[in-house]
């Protein structure tokens, strides 16, 4: 059973400090789930947290989908069988950079509906879905009181951010939400995040980059951090945000230092917005988030490893954190402070041979100075604290971890060209020594998407309809077609007066393309931007086609039901005289012909009239391409490199891998990042001047050995011959460990710290390197013990260097998946230079182990 008290969450009568890993099940495949959960557990997580995605589960009102990536029951059971707990955030509004914030688009069509306020039709629909999920979990016995993993739920999401927009009705809604949720009899606590007016029986929780000092609205409630943003999401044409590991560790340590008891990483694994699930507008297909597990499920180092060490350190303090009734605060300096957790506990929990009561004490020493290190005295001993860091002392004496001292390896991800799936060794050898095979295929077929009316599925009506009212979001695309008569007089008037007629629209989102007589004449991109797009007509009748596109529906804010897409306000043709285009007859056609015919699917792709593509025929706009390719060997995650393409969507074996768009990030604004000081999503960005996303994940389980069907719809023109299949792998690992670092925290256990048992003297810091599974260290590219300079991929020797460095590292590591080495003069055959603090820097290359590479031959 689960309960809560001031300092901690109580599960089965035991107070706990909980680390939670955010993973959204539909952003991975069921085949990936076990590995993601296992890596979260190994990284120190006690809990997995996920949202529930209403529009994935109920795409059509009353018709549910709990299959494949939407198999939430399977996901929850996997979490349970791994020995982890689950925090289920039902929402059902979830935000999450997910299409329409998780709302099904049909919800807009319920008569009289207003989202997220005291509105009867909305409340009815919301309650129906939340009850459906709670009942499902209960039937499957997934709540903790039934022996399942679910210890906590969430209703709504950050409603406090928008509550004021609804006045009194907002306040009434908050009360209704709480009563409704509690009335479902789930038997575990409910959370509302960012909800300062949450009712008595609902826990209000903090979301943010830093939540230390957060106080819930009652001291009967535990201190929860439901979203610690460990990175941020990316937008098409935006830079890539990165949150420094040291700063993230600082925020986590500060949270527990100041009384926190549950902290979730949003995201621990971000994954991929497959299909059209990406929210918006303009959020990219990757939801990597700079999370500890990258988009493909590989470890992001040093983030994953440094946090793992941090979690170990926090767990070493858990006995005193949960036993102490309050922390003792000690001011150590102007910007330095300690929190001490001291208590007497029964020794049973620690070591069954010792009986009676024992004193436990742990402390967190923080230096919140952004610039300078500080020397402080704590309980009679002196400590040096790096700037913007926390030292953790599980026995109030020895530092086992400091958030700013990273000893974990760094890993550099590479995209290797894949080996063809051939059983003929000579072909493989030829491949390895040549650049042949870099493109996914040498033979492509193509078919044009018609820029004209193509189906009976269209309709004609006077006026401009709102985009979503017509498409119901069944496609990104909506065609508006009309015919305009232009006289010779008009044309000469425009010429004589140097006037250019223009399509002029008050507001448009997300993308508009204008075609005159079948020719693309202009495009506009933006969120409710004004459009003034010059156009040229021929004398006589002209076909004017407007194509509006969505690129992920709005997922944040109040009044989402009113937001809509396409056009807003007046829509005119301006020139010598304004023509109100909304008075004309328009023919509407939803989506693309290729989408309608499902020519991306294995079953239907032959329906299109494909012809062979010759390199001379590219690039071309509004074109479909298809080819077949073999899956690469091995188990490394697979990506398609679509950097040669423009904008569109891609399918592999009928599975929609997502939207792609080669939008380039600004050339400026990326700067070297300093972990010190408060983080925000613009602080540490990379990728300036490059396309925001070029690799697109194709889950292994979607591939068969050979003859995989790849279908692409391209809008703006690209070169499919240059599309390549790549393997995402950790190609290079580096470590940098100094004599002054702490011995590995994993070498300790809680019992080491009982009643002053504290001999740490015989332990040295360690260097640890590890390649991904199935890979080995094939060579040591750099090794220097002494005063090495630079950073990974850029190391150089300093004045001090132990000659044995390279040979010792090669001996220890080469040919192995992982290796470690103690950092001391003795290990390196004596002190290479007295009087200075020495460090070891190593760079190693990881390659697939040969057994592994050819295992499938
Ligand atoms: C939060 C929200 C999450 C997600 C996050 C940004 O405000 O609750 O769902 O959108 O922002 O990634």
PDB file of C-alpha atoms in Angstrom, residues 416-421 427-428 430-442 629-632 639-641 721-727:
ATOM      1  CA  UNK A 416      28.035   4.292 -39.816  1.00  0.00           C
ATOM      2  CA  UNK A 417      27.051   3.205 -43.261  1.00  0.00           C
ATOM      3  CA  UNK A 418      25.425  -0.144 -42.895  1.00  0.00           C
ATOM      4  CA  UNK A 419      26.709  -3.405 -44.282  1.00  0.00           C
ATOM      5  CA  UNK A 420      24.427  -5.027 -46.801  1.00  0.00           C
ATOM      6  CA  UNK A 421      22.685  -8.083 -45.492  1.00  0.00           C
ATOM      7  CA  UNK A 427      30.704  -8.813 -51.265  1.00  0.00           C
ATOM      8  CA  UNK A 428      30.976  -7.711 -47.674  1.00  0.00           C
ATOM      9  CA  UNK A 430      34.391  -5.237 -51.050  1.00  0.00           C
ATOM     10  CA  UNK A 431      31.772  -3.140 -49.326  1.00  0.00           C
ATOM     11  CA  UNK A 432      33.944  -2.422 -46.321  1.00  0.00           C
ATOM     12  CA  UNK A 433      36.846  -1.226 -48.485  1.00  0.00           C
ATOM     13  CA  UNK A 434      34.806   0.895 -50.889  1.00  0.00           C
ATOM     14  CA  UNK A 435      32.220   3.574 -50.468  1.00  0.00           C
ATOM     15  CA  UNK A 436      29.772   1.539 -52.483  1.00  0.00           C
ATOM     16  CA  UNK A 437      26.476   0.927 -50.830  1.00  0.00           C
ATOM     17  CA  UNK A 438      26.272   4.286 -49.134  1.00  0.00           C
ATOM     18  CA  UNK A 439      22.930   4.966 -50.736  1.00  0.00           C
ATOM     19  CA  UNK A 440      19.889   3.015 -49.688  1.00  0.00           C
ATOM     20  CA  UNK A 441      19.175   2.059 -53.270  1.00  0.00           C
ATOM     21  CA  UNK A 442      20.335   2.620 -56.827  1.00  0.00           C
ATOM     22  CA  UNK A 629      16.286  -2.157 -49.404  1.00  0.00           C
ATOM     23  CA  UNK A 630      17.878  -4.864 -47.280  1.00  0.00           C
ATOM     24  CA  UNK A 631      18.150  -4.522 -43.527  1.00  0.00           C
ATOM     25  CA  UNK A 632      21.642  -3.888 -42.231  1.00  0.00           C
ATOM     26  CA  UNK A 639      18.302   5.322 -39.191  1.00  0.00           C
ATOM     27  CA  UNK A 640      17.541   6.742 -42.597  1.00  0.00           C
ATOM     28  CA  UNK A 641      19.621   9.764 -43.499  1.00  0.00           C
ATOM     29  CA  UNK A 721      19.465   8.577 -54.712  1.00  0.00           C
ATOM     30  CA  UNK A 722      21.401  10.082 -51.831  1.00  0.00           C
ATOM     31  CA  UNK A 723      19.226   8.657 -49.068  1.00  0.00           C
ATOM     32  CA  UNK A 724      21.291   6.246 -47.018  1.00  0.00           C
ATOM     33  CA  UNK A 725      20.678   3.692 -44.285  1.00  0.00           C
ATOM     34  CA  UNK A 726      22.876   4.201 -41.284  1.00  0.00           C
ATOM     35  CA  UNK A 727      23.584   2.393 -38.078  1.00  0.00           C
TER      36      UNK A 727
END
